[in-house]
Each structure stands twice: as C-alpha cells, then as structure tokens.
C-alpha cells in the first residue's frame, strides 16, 4: 500500500492533503462469492447501511446461497425489503450459478477484463457492481469506479473535473494504482460527512 500511496502523492498533492487530514484509507475487503454479489445488488443506488440491513434480514431468514435464493418466493423477498427489480436480479444470478453459466470460484483466476465480460452478461450486474467486486473481493489494484457517485462527486469537488470522460482520462495518470486513488477519494468523502462505513 505504501508504494501505491507514495506514487499517488507524487502525481497529485490532493492525495497528501487527504492523508494529512484524515489518515490512511482502509482497504476494503469482502469475501468472494455469491453472498457478496447479492449484497452488491442490494447496494445499487441505495446507502450501504440500508442494503446491509436488508442483507442481514435475508441471512437471518434463509441460507444465502444460489439454491435457496433461486426458489425463495417473490413475496418473501418483498417482506424482507427487497424490491421487485432486485429480486429478479438476485434470481438471475442464482440461476446462472445453478445452471453452470457462471462459475464464481473461477473469477479469482481471471483477468479483470475476463471477469467483467462474464458478469456483465447477467441482467442487473453492471459496471459499478463489477468494479466493486473486482476491488473488494479480487483486490484489483487499478480501477476507478466512475459509476460510483461518491467517487465522482469527490473528483468534482477536489479536482474541478465535471465530465466523466475527462475524469477517466485524468485518472489514467494514477495507473497502476487507480483503486487506491478511489479508496482515498471514498475516505475523504466519508470523513468529510462524519460517516463511518465498514465495508
């Protein structure tokens, strides 16, 4: 991590300012597999906290594995606080694993590009979900998740770049450590708002 941080500080003093103000960022880690993908589907466009609450309800109610989640009736999903759309996405994911269309275990041995190509085929799993899975579960060091509102808003605030394409071009100079740049941007975003998040 030190190498990544030193590299980024040399690229832009804003990263040094974040560390001087808030310390080093946590490096998010989550277990690989179906459960984390379910949690990421729940996290789409809602707060991490409310998604986690729903996820814990599911886990208290049933086993969070493809077998159980594929056959859980829609009304039971609803009673656990899962929207109709996300219920559909979780079932598509569960069925893809059960039908051997997706081998989650094999993702760890694939390149980020291959992982993206496999997961993007599933309705309900877009680039943001894939970016976070790659970063948190597979420890991919060089991704900037520009589908993430906190990352985008922090780039706007600290670097005064407002166009997504320009952000992407600008972030190329942070390669091969763009994920660490994202961790620093999240760190700033959360601390500035006095929010504590456990990934």
Coordinates of N, CA, C and O in Angstrom, one line a residue:
X1 N 0.8 -1.2 0.0 CA 0.0 0.0 0.0 C 0.9 1.3 0.0 O 0.5 2.2 -0.7
X2 N 2.0 1.2 0.7 CA 2.9 2.4 0.8 C 3.3 2.8 -0.6 O 3.3 4.0 -0.9
X3 N 3.7 1.8 -1.4 CA 4.1 2.1 -2.7 C 3.1 2.9 -3.5 O 3.3 3.9 -4.2
X4 N 1.8 2.4 -3.4 CA 0.7 3.0 -4.1 C 0.4 4.4 -3.6 O 0.3 5.3 -4.5
X5 N 0.5 4.6 -2.3 CA 0.2 5.9 -1.8 C 1.3 6.9 -2.2 O 1.0 8.0 -2.6
X6 N 2.6 6.5 -2.1 CA 3.7 7.4 -2.5 C 3.6 7.8 -3.9 O 3.8 8.9 -4.3
X7 N 3.2 6.8 -4.8 CA 3.0 7.1 -6.2 C 1.9 8.1 -6.4 O 2.1 9.1 -7.2
X8 N 0.8 8.0 -5.7 CA -0.3 8.9 -5.9 C 0.0 10.3 -5.4 O -0.4 11.3 -6.0
X9 N 0.7 10.4 -4.3 CA 1.0 11.7 -3.7 C 1.9 12.4 -4.7 O 1.8 13.6 -4.8
X10 N 2.8 11.7 -5.3 CA 3.7 12.3 -6.3 C 2.9 12.8 -7.5 O 3.3 13.8 -8.2
X11 N 1.8 12.1 -7.9 CA 1.0 12.5 -9.0 C 0.2 13.7 -8.7 O -0.1 14.6 -9.6
X12 N -0.4 13.8 -7.5 CA -1.3 14.9 -7.2 C -1.2 15.2 -5.7 O -1.5 14.3 -4.8
X13 N -0.9 16.5 -5.3 CA -0.8 16.8 -3.9 C -2.1 16.7 -3.1 O -2.2 16.6 -1.9
X14 N -3.2 16.6 -3.8 CA -4.6 16.4 -3.2 C -4.6 15.2 -2.3 O -5.2 15.1 -1.3
X15 N -3.9 14.1 -2.8 CA -3.9 12.9 -2.0 C -3.1 13.0 -0.7 O -3.5 12.5 0.3
X16 N -2.0 13.8 -0.7 CA -1.3 14.1 0.5 C -2.2 14.8 1.5 O -2.3 14.5 2.7
X17 N -3.0 15.8 0.9 CA -3.9 16.6 1.8 C -4.9 15.7 2.5 O -5.2 15.9 3.6
X18 N -5.5 14.7 1.7 CA -6.5 13.8 2.3 C -5.9 13.0 3.4 O -6.4 12.9 4.5
X19 N -4.6 12.5 3.2 CA -4.0 11.7 4.3 C -3.6 12.5 5.5 O -3.8 12.1 6.6
X20 N -3.1 13.8 5.2 CA -2.8 14.6 6.4 C -4.0 15.0 7.2 O -3.9 15.1 8.4
X21 N -5.1 15.1 6.5 CA -6.4 15.5 7.3 C -7.0 14.3 7.9 O -7.5 14.4 9.1
X22 N -7.1 13.1 7.2 CA -7.9 12.0 7.7 C -7.2 10.7 7.9 O -7.8 9.7 8.2
X23 N -5.8 10.7 7.7 CA -5.1 9.5 7.8 C -5.2 8.6 6.6 O -5.8 8.9 5.6
X24 N -4.6 7.4 6.7 CA -4.6 6.4 5.6 C -6.0 5.8 5.4 O -6.7 5.6 6.4
X25 N -6.4 5.5 4.2 CA -7.7 4.9 4.0 C -7.7 3.5 4.3 O -6.7 2.8 4.2
X26 N -8.9 2.9 4.7 CA -9.0 1.5 4.9 C -9.0 0.8 3.5 O -9.5 1.5 2.6
X27 N -8.5 -0.3 3.4 CA -8.6 -1.1 2.1 C -9.7 -2.1 2.2 O -9.7 -3.0 3.0
X28 N -10.8 -1.8 1.5 CA -12.0 -2.7 1.7 C -11.7 -4.1 1.2 O -11.1 -4.4 0.2
X29 N -12.2 -5.1 2.0 CA -12.1 -6.5 1.7 C -13.4 -7.2 2.0 O -14.0 -7.0 3.0
X30 N -13.8 -7.9 1.0 CA -15.0 -8.7 1.2 C -14.8 -10.1 0.6 O -13.9 -10.3 -0.3
X31 N -15.4 -11.1 1.2 CA -15.2 -12.5 0.7 C -15.7 -12.6 -0.8 O -16.7 -12.0 -1.2
X32 N -15.0 -13.5 -1.5 CA -15.5 -13.7 -2.9 C -16.8 -14.6 -2.8 O -16.9 -15.3 -1.9
X33 N -17.6 -14.5 -3.9 CA -18.7 -15.5 -4.0 C -20.1 -14.9 -4.1 O -20.2 -13.7 -4.2
X34 N -21.0 -15.8 -4.1 CA -22.4 -15.4 -4.3 C -23.0 -14.4 -3.3 O -23.6 -13.4 -3.7
X35 N -22.7 -14.6 -2.0 CA -23.2 -13.7 -1.0 C -22.8 -12.3 -1.2 O -23.7 -11.4 -1.1
X36 N -21.6 -12.0 -1.6 CA -21.1 -10.7 -1.8 C -21.8 -10.1 -3.0 O -22.2 -8.9 -3.0
X37 N -22.0 -10.9 -4.1 CA -22.7 -10.4 -5.2 C -24.1 -10.0 -4.9 O -24.6 -9.0 -5.4
X38 N -24.8 -10.8 -4.1 CA -26.1 -10.4 -3.6 C -26.1 -9.1 -2.9 O -26.9 -8.2 -3.1
X39 N -25.1 -9.0 -2.0 CA -25.0 -7.7 -1.2 C -24.8 -6.5 -2.1 O -25.4 -5.4 -2.0
X40 N -24.0 -6.7 -3.2 CA -23.7 -5.6 -4.1 C -24.9 -5.3 -4.9 O -25.2 -4.1 -5.2
X41 N -25.8 -6.3 -5.3 CA -27.0 -6.0 -6.0 C -27.9 -5.1 -5.0 O -28.5 -4.1 -5.5
X42 N -28.0 -5.5 -3.8 CA -28.8 -4.7 -2.8 C -28.2 -3.3 -2.6 O -29.0 -2.4 -2.4
X43 N -26.9 -3.1 -2.8 CA -26.3 -1.8 -2.6 C -26.5 -0.8 -3.8 O -26.3 0.4 -3.6
X44 N -26.9 -1.4 -4.9 CA -27.1 -0.5 -6.1 C -28.1 0.6 -5.8 O -29.2 0.4 -5.4
X45 N -27.6 1.9 -5.9 CA -28.5 3.1 -5.8 C -29.1 3.2 -4.4 O -30.1 4.0 -4.3
X46 N -28.6 2.6 -3.4 CA -29.1 2.9 -2.0 C -27.9 3.0 -1.1 O -26.8 2.6 -1.5
X47 N -28.1 3.4 0.1 CA -26.9 3.5 1.0 C -26.5 2.1 1.4 O -27.2 1.2 1.5
X48 N -25.2 2.1 1.7 CA -24.5 0.8 2.2 C -25.3 0.3 3.4 O -25.5 -0.9 3.6
X49 N -25.6 1.2 4.3 CA -26.2 0.8 5.6 C -27.6 0.2 5.4 O -27.9 -0.9 6.0
X50 N -28.4 0.7 4.5 CA -29.8 0.2 4.3 C -29.7 -1.2 3.6 O -30.4 -2.1 3.9
X51 N -28.7 -1.3 2.7 CA -28.5 -2.5 1.9 C -28.1 -3.6 2.9 O -28.5 -4.8 2.9
X52 N -27.2 -3.2 3.8 CA -26.6 -4.2 4.8 C -27.8 -4.7 5.7 O -27.8 -5.9 6.0
X53 N -28.6 -3.8 6.1 CA -29.8 -4.2 7.0 C -30.7 -5.2 6.3 O -31.1 -6.2 6.8
X54 N -30.9 -5.0 5.0 CA -31.7 -6.0 4.2 C -31.0 -7.3 4.1 O -31.6 -8.4 4.2
X55 N -29.7 -7.2 3.8 CA -28.9 -8.4 3.6 C -28.9 -9.3 4.9 O -29.0 -10.5 4.9
X56 N -28.8 -8.6 6.1 CA -28.8 -9.3 7.3 C -30.2 -10.0 7.6 O -30.3 -11.1 8.2
X57 N -31.2 -9.3 7.2 CA -32.6 -9.9 7.3 C -32.7 -11.1 6.4 O -33.2 -12.1 6.9
X58 N -32.1 -11.1 5.2 CA -32.2 -12.3 4.4 C -31.4 -13.4 5.0 O -31.9 -14.6 5.1
X59 N -30.2 -13.1 5.6 CA -29.4 -14.2 6.2 C -30.0 -14.7 7.4 O -29.8 -15.9 7.8
X60 N -30.8 -13.9 8.1 CA -31.5 -14.4 9.3 C -32.7 -15.3 9.0 O -33.1 -16.2 9.7
X61 N -33.2 -15.1 7.8 CA -34.4 -15.7 7.3 C -34.1 -17.1 6.6 O -34.9 -18.0 6.7
X62 N -33.1 -17.0 5.8 CA -32.8 -18.2 4.9 C -31.3 -18.3 4.7 O -30.5 -17.4 5.0
X63 N -30.8 -19.4 4.1 CA -29.4 -19.5 3.7 C -29.2 -18.7 2.5 O -29.9 -18.9 1.5
X64 N -28.2 -17.9 2.5 CA -28.0 -17.0 1.3 C -27.0 -17.8 0.3 O -25.9 -17.5 0.2
X65 N -27.6 -18.8 -0.3 CA -26.9 -19.5 -1.4 C -27.8 -19.6 -2.6 O -29.0 -19.3 -2.6
X66 N -27.2 -19.9 -3.8 CA -28.0 -19.9 -5.0 C -29.2 -20.8 -4.9 O -30.3 -20.5 -5.4
X67 N -29.1 -22.0 -4.3 CA -30.2 -23.0 -4.2 C -31.4 -22.3 -3.5 O -32.5 -22.4 -4.0
X68 N -31.2 -21.7 -2.3 CA -32.3 -21.1 -1.6 C -32.8 -19.9 -2.2 O -34.0 -19.7 -2.3
X69 N -31.9 -19.0 -2.7 CA -32.4 -17.7 -3.3 C -33.1 -17.9 -4.6 O -33.9 -17.1 -5.0
X70 N -32.8 -19.0 -5.3 CA -33.5 -19.2 -6.6 C -34.9 -19.6 -6.4 O -35.8 -19.3 -7.3
X71 N -35.2 -20.2 -5.3 CA -36.6 -20.7 -5.1 C -37.4 -19.9 -4.1 O -38.6 -20.1 -3.9
X72 N -36.8 -18.9 -3.4 CA -37.5 -18.1 -2.5 C -38.6 -17.3 -3.2 O -38.3 -16.6 -4.2
X73 N -39.9 -17.4 -2.8 CA -40.9 -16.7 -3.5 C -40.8 -15.2 -3.4 O -40.2 -14.7 -2.5
X74 N -41.2 -14.6 -4.5 CA -41.1 -13.1 -4.6 C -41.7 -12.4 -3.4 O -41.1 -11.4 -3.0
X75 N -42.8 -12.9 -2.9 CA -43.4 -12.1 -1.8 C -42.6 -12.2 -0.5 O -42.6 -11.3 0.3
X76 N -41.8 -13.3 -0.4 CA -40.9 -13.4 0.7 C -39.7 -12.4 0.6 O -39.3 -11.8 1.6
X77 N -39.2 -12.3 -0.6 CA -38.2 -11.2 -0.9 C -38.8 -9.9 -0.5 O -38.1 -9.1 0.2
X78 N -40.0 -9.6 -0.9 CA -40.7 -8.3 -0.6 C -40.8 -8.1 0.9 O -40.5 -7.0 1.3
X79 N -41.2 -9.1 1.6 CA -41.3 -9.0 3.1 C -40.0 -8.7 3.7 O -39.9 -8.2 4.8
X80 N -38.9 -9.1 3.1 CA -37.5 -8.8 3.6 C -37.0 -7.5 3.2 O -35.9 -7.1 3.5
X81 N -37.8 -6.8 2.4 CA -37.4 -5.4 2.0 C -36.7 -5.3 0.6 O -36.0 -4.3 0.4
X82 N -36.7 -6.4 -0.2 CA -36.0 -6.4 -1.5 C -37.0 -6.0 -2.6 O -38.1 -6.5 -2.6
X83 N -36.6 -5.0 -3.4 CA -37.5 -4.5 -4.4 C -37.8 -5.6 -5.5 O -37.0 -6.6 -5.6
X84 N -38.8 -5.4 -6.3 CA -39.2 -6.4 -7.3 C -38.0 -6.5 -8.3 O -37.6 -7.6 -8.7
X85 N -37.4 -5.4 -8.7 CA -36.3 -5.4 -9.6 C -35.1 -6.2 -9.1 O -34.5 -7.1 -9.8
X86 N -34.7 -5.9 -7.9 CA -33.6 -6.6 -7.3 C -33.8 -8.0 -7.0 O -32.9 -8.9 -7.1
X87 N -35.1 -8.4 -6.7 CA -35.4 -9.8 -6.5 C -35.1 -10.5 -7.9 O -34.5 -11.6 -7.9
X88 N -35.5 -9.9 -9.0 CA -35.3 -10.5 -10.3 C -33.8 -10.7 -10.5 O -33.3 -11.7 -11.0
X89 N -33.0 -9.7 -10.2 CA -31.6 -9.7 -10.4 C -30.9 -10.8 -9.6 O -30.0 -11.6 -10.1
X90 N -31.3 -11.0 -8.3 CA -30.7 -12.0 -7.5 C -31.1 -13.4 -8.0 O -30.2 -14.3 -8.0
X91 N -32.3 -13.5 -8.5 CA -32.7 -14.8 -9.0 C -32.0 -15.2 -10.3 O -31.6 -16.3 -10.5
X92 N -31.7 -14.2 -11.1 CA -31.0 -14.4 -12.4 C -29.6 -14.8 -12.0 O -29.0 -15.8 -12.6
X93 N -29.0 -14.2 -11.0 CA -27.6 -14.6 -10.6 C -27.6 -16.0 -10.1 O -26.7 -16.8 -10.4
X94 N -28.6 -16.3 -9.2 CA -28.6 -17.6 -8.6 C -28.8 -18.7 -9.6 O -28.1 -19.7 -9.6
X95 N -29.7 -18.4 -10.6 CA -29.9 -19.4 -11.7 C -28.7 -19.6 -12.6 O -28.4 -20.7 -13.0
X96 N -28.0 -18.5 -12.8 CA -26.8 -18.6 -13.7 C -25.8 -19.5 -13.0 O -25.1 -20.3 -13.7
X97 N -25.6 -19.4 -11.7 CA -24.7 -20.3 -11.0 C -25.2 -21.7 -11.0 O -24.4 -22.7 -11.3
X98 N -26.5 -21.9 -10.7 CA -27.0 -23.3 -10.7 C -26.9 -24.0 -12.0 O -26.7 -25.2 -12.1
X99 N -27.1 -23.2 -13.1 CA -27.1 -23.7 -14.5 C -25.7 -23.8 -15.0 O -25.5 -24.1 -16.2
X100 N -24.7 -23.5 -14.2 CA -23.3 -23.5 -14.6 C -22.9 -22.6 -15.7 O -22.0 -22.7 -16.5
X101 N -23.7 -21.5 -15.8 CA -23.4 -20.4 -16.8 C -22.4 -19.5 -16.2 O -21.7 -18.8 -16.9
X102 N -22.3 -19.5 -14.9 CA -21.3 -18.7 -14.2 C -20.6 -19.5 -13.1 O -21.3 -20.1 -12.3
X103 N -19.3 -19.5 -13.1 CA -18.6 -20.2 -12.1 C -17.9 -19.1 -11.2 O -16.8 -18.6 -11.6
X104 N -18.5 -18.7 -10.1 CA -18.0 -17.6 -9.3 C -16.6 -17.9 -8.8 O -15.7 -17.0 -8.8
X105 N -16.3 -19.2 -8.4 CA -15.0 -19.5 -7.9 C -13.9 -19.2 -8.9 O -12.8 -18.9 -8.5
X106 N -14.2 -19.4 -10.2 CA -13.1 -19.3 -11.2 C -12.7 -17.9 -11.5 O -11.7 -17.6 -12.1
X107 N -13.6 -16.9 -11.0 CA -13.3 -15.5 -11.3 C -12.0 -15.0 -10.8 O -11.3 -14.2 -11.4
X108 N -11.6 -15.6 -9.6 CA -10.3 -15.2 -9.0 C -9.1 -15.4 -9.9 O -8.1 -14.7 -9.7
X109 N -9.2 -16.4 -10.7 CA -8.0 -16.7 -11.6 C -8.1 -16.1 -12.9 O -7.2 -16.3 -13.8
X110 N -9.0 -15.2 -13.1 CA -9.2 -14.5 -14.4 C -8.8 -13.0 -14.4 O -8.7 -12.5 -13.3
X111 N -8.5 -12.5 -15.5 CA -8.1 -11.1 -15.6 C -9.4 -10.2 -15.3 O -10.5 -10.7 -15.5
X112 N -9.2 -8.9 -15.0 CA -10.3 -8.0 -14.7 C -11.2 -7.9 -15.9 O -12.4 -7.9 -15.8
X113 N -10.6 -8.0 -17.1 CA -11.4 -7.9 -18.4 C -12.3 -9.1 -18.5 O -13.4 -9.0 -18.9
X114 N -11.7 -10.3 -18.2 CA -12.5 -11.5 -18.3 C -13.6 -11.5 -17.3 O -14.7 -12.0 -17.6
X115 N -13.3 -11.1 -16.1 CA -14.4 -11.1 -15.0 C -15.5 -10.2 -15.5 O -16.7 -10.5 -15.4
X116 N -15.1 -9.0 -16.0 CA -16.2 -8.0 -16.5 C -17.0 -8.7 -17.6 O -18.2 -8.6 -17.6
X117 N -16.3 -9.3 -18.6 CA -17.1 -9.9 -19.7 C -18.1 -11.0 -19.2 O -19.1 -11.1 -19.7
X118 N -17.7 -11.8 -18.2 CA -18.6 -12.8 -17.6 C -19.7 -12.2 -16.9 O -20.9 -12.6 -17.1
X119 N -19.5 -11.3 -16.0 CA -20.5 -10.8 -15.1 C -21.5 -9.8 -15.8 O -22.7 -9.8 -15.5
X120 N -21.0 -9.1 -16.8 CA -21.8 -8.1 -17.5 C -23.0 -8.8 -18.3 O -24.0 -8.1 -18.6
X121 N -22.8 -10.1 -18.6 CA -23.9 -10.8 -19.3 C -25.1 -10.9 -18.5 O -26.2 -11.2 -19.0
X122 N -25.0 -10.8 -17.1 CA -26.2 -11.0 -16.2 C -26.9 -9.8 -16.1 O -26.3 -8.7 -15.6
X123 N -28.2 -9.8 -16.3 CA -29.1 -8.6 -16.1 C -29.0 -8.2 -14.7 O -29.2 -9.1 -13.8
X124 N -28.8 -6.9 -14.4 CA -28.8 -6.5 -13.0 C -27.4 -6.4 -12.5 O -27.2 -5.8 -11.4
X125 N -26.4 -6.8 -13.2 CA -25.0 -6.7 -12.8 C -24.3 -5.8 -13.8 O -24.1 -6.2 -15.0
X126 N -24.1 -4.5 -13.4 CA -23.5 -3.5 -14.3 C -22.0 -3.2 -13.9 O -21.5 -3.9 -13.1
X127 N -21.5 -2.2 -14.5 CA -20.1 -1.9 -14.3 C -19.7 -1.5 -12.9 O -18.7 -1.9 -12.4
X128 N -20.7 -0.8 -12.2 CA -20.4 -0.4 -10.8 C -20.2 -1.7 -10.0 O -19.3 -1.8 -9.2
X129 N -21.2 -2.6 -10.1 CA -21.2 -3.9 -9.3 C -19.9 -4.6 -9.6 O -19.2 -5.2 -8.6
X130 N -19.5 -4.7 -10.8 CA -18.3 -5.4 -11.2 C -17.1 -4.8 -10.7 O -16.2 -5.4 -10.2
X131 N -17.0 -3.4 -10.8 CA -15.9 -2.7 -10.3 C -15.7 -3.0 -8.8 O -14.5 -3.2 -8.3
X132 N -16.7 -2.9 -8.0 CA -16.6 -3.1 -6.6 C -16.2 -4.5 -6.3 O -15.4 -4.8 -5.4
X133 N -16.8 -5.5 -7.0 CA -16.4 -6.9 -6.8 C -14.9 -7.1 -7.1 O -14.2 -7.7 -6.3
X134 N -14.5 -6.5 -8.2 CA -13.1 -6.6 -8.5 C -12.2 -6.0 -7.5 O -11.1 -6.6 -7.1
X135 N -12.6 -4.8 -7.0 CA -11.7 -4.1 -6.0 C -11.8 -4.8 -4.6 O -10.8 -5.0 -4.0
X136 N -13.0 -5.1 -4.1 CA -13.2 -5.5 -2.7 C -12.9 -7.0 -2.6 O -12.4 -7.4 -1.5
X137 N -13.2 -7.8 -3.6 CA -13.1 -9.3 -3.4 C -11.8 -9.8 -4.1 O -11.2 -10.7 -3.6
X138 N -11.5 -9.2 -5.2 CA -10.4 -9.8 -6.0 C -9.1 -8.9 -5.9 O -8.1 -9.2 -6.5
X139 N -9.3 -7.8 -5.1 CA -8.1 -6.9 -4.8 C -7.5 -6.4 -6.1 O -6.2 -6.3 -6.2
X140 N -8.3 -6.0 -7.1 CA -7.8 -5.5 -8.3 C -7.2 -4.0 -8.0 O -8.0 -3.2 -7.5
X141 N -5.9 -3.8 -8.3 CA -5.3 -2.5 -7.8 C -5.6 -1.3 -8.8 O -5.3 -0.2 -8.4
X142 N -6.1 -1.5 -10.0 CA -6.1 -0.4 -10.9 C -7.4 -0.2 -11.6 O -7.6 -0.3 -12.8
X143 N -8.4 0.2 -10.8 CA -9.8 0.5 -11.3 C -10.2 1.8 -10.7 O -10.1 2.1 -9.5
X144 N -10.9 2.7 -11.5 CA -11.6 3.8 -10.9 C -13.1 3.7 -11.2 O -13.5 3.7 -12.4
X145 N -13.9 3.5 -10.2 CA -15.3 3.2 -10.4 C -16.1 4.5 -10.7 O -16.7 5.1 -9.8
X146 N -16.2 4.9 -11.9 CA -16.9 6.2 -12.2 C -18.4 6.0 -12.3 O -19.1 7.0 -12.6
X147 N -18.9 4.8 -11.9 CA -20.3 4.7 -11.7 C -20.7 4.9 -10.2 O -21.8 4.8 -9.9
X148 N -19.6 5.3 -9.5 CA -19.9 5.5 -8.0 C -20.0 7.0 -7.7 O -19.1 7.8 -8.0
X149 N -21.2 7.3 -7.2 CA -21.5 8.8 -7.0 C -20.5 9.5 -6.1 O -20.2 10.6 -6.3
X150 N -20.0 8.8 -5.0 CA -19.1 9.4 -4.1 C -17.8 9.7 -4.7 O -17.2 10.8 -4.5
X151 N -17.3 8.8 -5.6 CA -16.0 9.0 -6.3 C -16.2 10.2 -7.2 O -15.4 11.1 -7.3
X152 N -17.3 10.2 -8.0 CA -17.5 11.2 -9.0 C -17.6 12.6 -8.3 O -17.0 13.6 -8.7
X153 N -18.4 12.6 -7.2 CA -18.6 13.9 -6.6 C -17.3 14.5 -5.9 O -17.1 15.7 -5.9
X154 N -16.5 13.5 -5.5 CA -15.2 14.0 -4.8 C -14.2 14.5 -5.9 O -13.5 15.4 -5.7
X155 N -14.2 13.8 -7.0 CA -13.4 14.3 -8.1 C -13.8 15.7 -8.6 O -13.0 16.6 -8.8
X156 N -15.2 15.9 -8.6 CA -15.7 17.2 -9.0 C -15.2 18.3 -8.0 O -14.8 19.3 -8.3
X157 N -15.3 17.9 -6.7 CA -15.0 18.8 -5.6 C -13.5 19.1 -5.5 O -13.1 20.3 -5.5
X158 N -12.7 18.1 -5.6 CA -11.3 18.3 -5.3 C -10.5 18.7 -6.5 O -9.5 19.3 -6.5
X159 N -10.9 18.2 -7.7 CA -10.1 18.4 -8.9 C -10.8 19.3 -9.9 O -10.3 19.6 -11.0
X160 N -12.1 19.6 -9.6 CA -12.9 20.5 -10.5 C -13.0 20.0 -11.9 O -12.9 20.7 -12.9
X161 N -13.2 18.6 -12.0 CA -13.4 18.0 -13.3 C -14.9 17.5 -13.2 O -15.2 16.8 -12.3
X162 N -15.7 17.9 -14.2 CA -17.1 17.6 -14.1 C -17.6 16.7 -15.2 O -18.8 16.3 -15.2
X163 N -16.8 16.3 -16.1 CA -17.2 15.5 -17.2 C -16.6 14.1 -17.0 O -15.4 13.9 -16.7
X164 N -17.4 13.0 -17.1 CA -17.0 11.7 -16.8 C -15.8 11.2 -17.7 O -14.9 10.6 -17.2
X165 N -15.9 11.6 -19.0 CA -14.8 11.2 -19.9 C -13.5 11.8 -19.5 O -12.4 11.2 -19.5
X166 N -13.6 13.1 -19.1 CA -12.4 13.8 -18.7 C -11.8 13.2 -17.4 O -10.6 13.1 -17.2
X167 N -12.8 12.8 -16.5 CA -12.3 12.1 -15.3 C -11.5 10.9 -15.6 O -10.5 10.6 -15.0
X168 N -12.1 10.1 -16.5 CA -11.4 8.8 -16.9 C -10.0 9.1 -17.5 O -9.0 8.4 -17.1
X169 N -9.9 10.1 -18.3 CA -8.6 10.5 -18.9 C -7.6 11.0 -17.8 O -6.5 10.5 -17.8
X170 N -8.2 11.8 -16.9 CA -7.3 12.3 -15.9 C -6.8 11.2 -15.0 O -5.7 11.2 -14.5
X171 N -7.7 10.2 -14.7 CA -7.4 9.1 -13.8 C -6.3 8.2 -14.4 O -5.7 7.4 -13.6
X172 N -6.1 8.2 -15.7 CA -5.1 7.4 -16.3 C -3.7 7.6 -15.7 O -2.9 6.7 -15.6
X173 N -3.4 8.8 -15.2 CA -2.1 9.1 -14.7 C -2.0 8.4 -13.3 O -0.8 8.3 -12.8
X174 N -3.1 7.9 -12.7 CA -3.0 7.3 -11.4 C -2.7 5.8 -11.6 O -2.5 5.0 -10.6
X175 N -2.8 5.3 -12.8 CA -2.5 3.9 -13.1 C -1.0 3.6 -12.8 O -0.2 4.5 -13.1
X176 N -0.6 2.5 -12.2 CA -1.4 1.2 -12.0 C -2.1 1.1 -10.6 O -2.3 0.1 -10.1
X177 N -2.4 2.3 -10.0 CA -3.0 2.3 -8.6 C -4.3 3.0 -8.6 O -4.6 3.7 -7.6
X178 N -5.1 2.9 -9.6 CA -6.3 3.7 -9.6 C -7.3 3.3 -8.5 O -8.0 4.1 -7.9
X179 N -7.3 2.0 -8.1 CA -8.2 1.6 -7.0 C -7.8 2.3 -5.7 O -8.7 2.7 -4.9
X180 N -6.5 2.5 -5.5 CA -6.0 3.2 -4.3 C -6.5 4.6 -4.3 O -6.8 5.2 -3.2
X181 N -6.5 5.2 -5.5 CA -7.0 6.6 -5.6 C -8.4 6.6 -5.2 O -8.9 7.5 -4.5
X182 N -9.2 5.6 -5.7 CA -10.6 5.5 -5.3 C -10.8 5.4 -3.8 O -11.7 6.0 -3.2
X183 N -9.9 4.6 -3.1 CA -10.1 4.4 -1.7 C -9.8 5.7 -1.0 O -10.5 6.0 0.0
X184 N -8.8 6.5 -1.5 CA -8.6 7.8 -0.9 C -9.7 8.8 -1.1 O -10.1 9.5 -0.2
X185 N -10.3 8.7 -2.3 CA -11.5 9.6 -2.5 C -12.7 9.2 -1.7 O -13.4 10.1 -1.1
X186 N -12.9 7.9 -1.5 CA -14.0 7.5 -0.6 C -13.7 7.9 0.8 O -14.6 8.4 1.5
X187 N -12.5 7.8 1.2 CA -12.0 8.1 2.6 C -12.3 9.6 2.9 O -12.9 9.9 3.9
X188 N -12.0 10.4 1.9 CA -12.3 11.9 2.0 C -13.8 12.1 2.1 O -14.3 12.8 3.0
X189 N -14.5 11.5 1.2 CA -16.0 11.7 1.1 C -16.7 11.4 2.4 O -17.5 12.1 2.9
X190 N -16.3 10.2 3.0 CA -17.0 9.7 4.2 C -16.6 10.5 5.4 O -17.4 10.9 6.2
X191 N -15.3 10.8 5.5 CA -14.8 11.5 6.7 C -15.4 13.0 6.7 O -15.7 13.5 7.8
X192 N -15.4 13.6 5.6 CA -15.9 14.9 5.5 C -17.4 15.0 6.0 O -17.8 16.0 6.5
X193 N -18.1 13.9 5.8 CA -19.5 13.8 6.2 C -19.7 13.1 7.5 O -20.8 12.8 7.9
X194 N -18.6 12.9 8.2 CA -18.6 12.2 9.5 C -19.3 10.9 9.4 O -20.1 10.5 10.3
X195 N -19.1 10.2 8.3 CA -19.8 8.9 8.2 C -18.7 7.7 8.3 O -17.6 7.8 7.7
X196 N -19.1 6.8 9.1 CA -18.2 5.6 9.2 C -18.8 4.4 8.5 O -20.0 4.1 8.7
X197 N -18.0 3.8 7.7 CA -18.5 2.7 6.9 C -17.6 1.5 7.1 O -16.4 1.6 7.1
X198 N -18.3 0.3 7.4 CA -17.5 -0.9 7.4 C -17.8 -1.6 6.2 O -19.0 -2.0 5.9
X199 N -16.8 -1.8 5.4 CA -17.0 -2.5 4.1 C -17.3 -4.0 4.2 O -17.9 -4.6 3.4

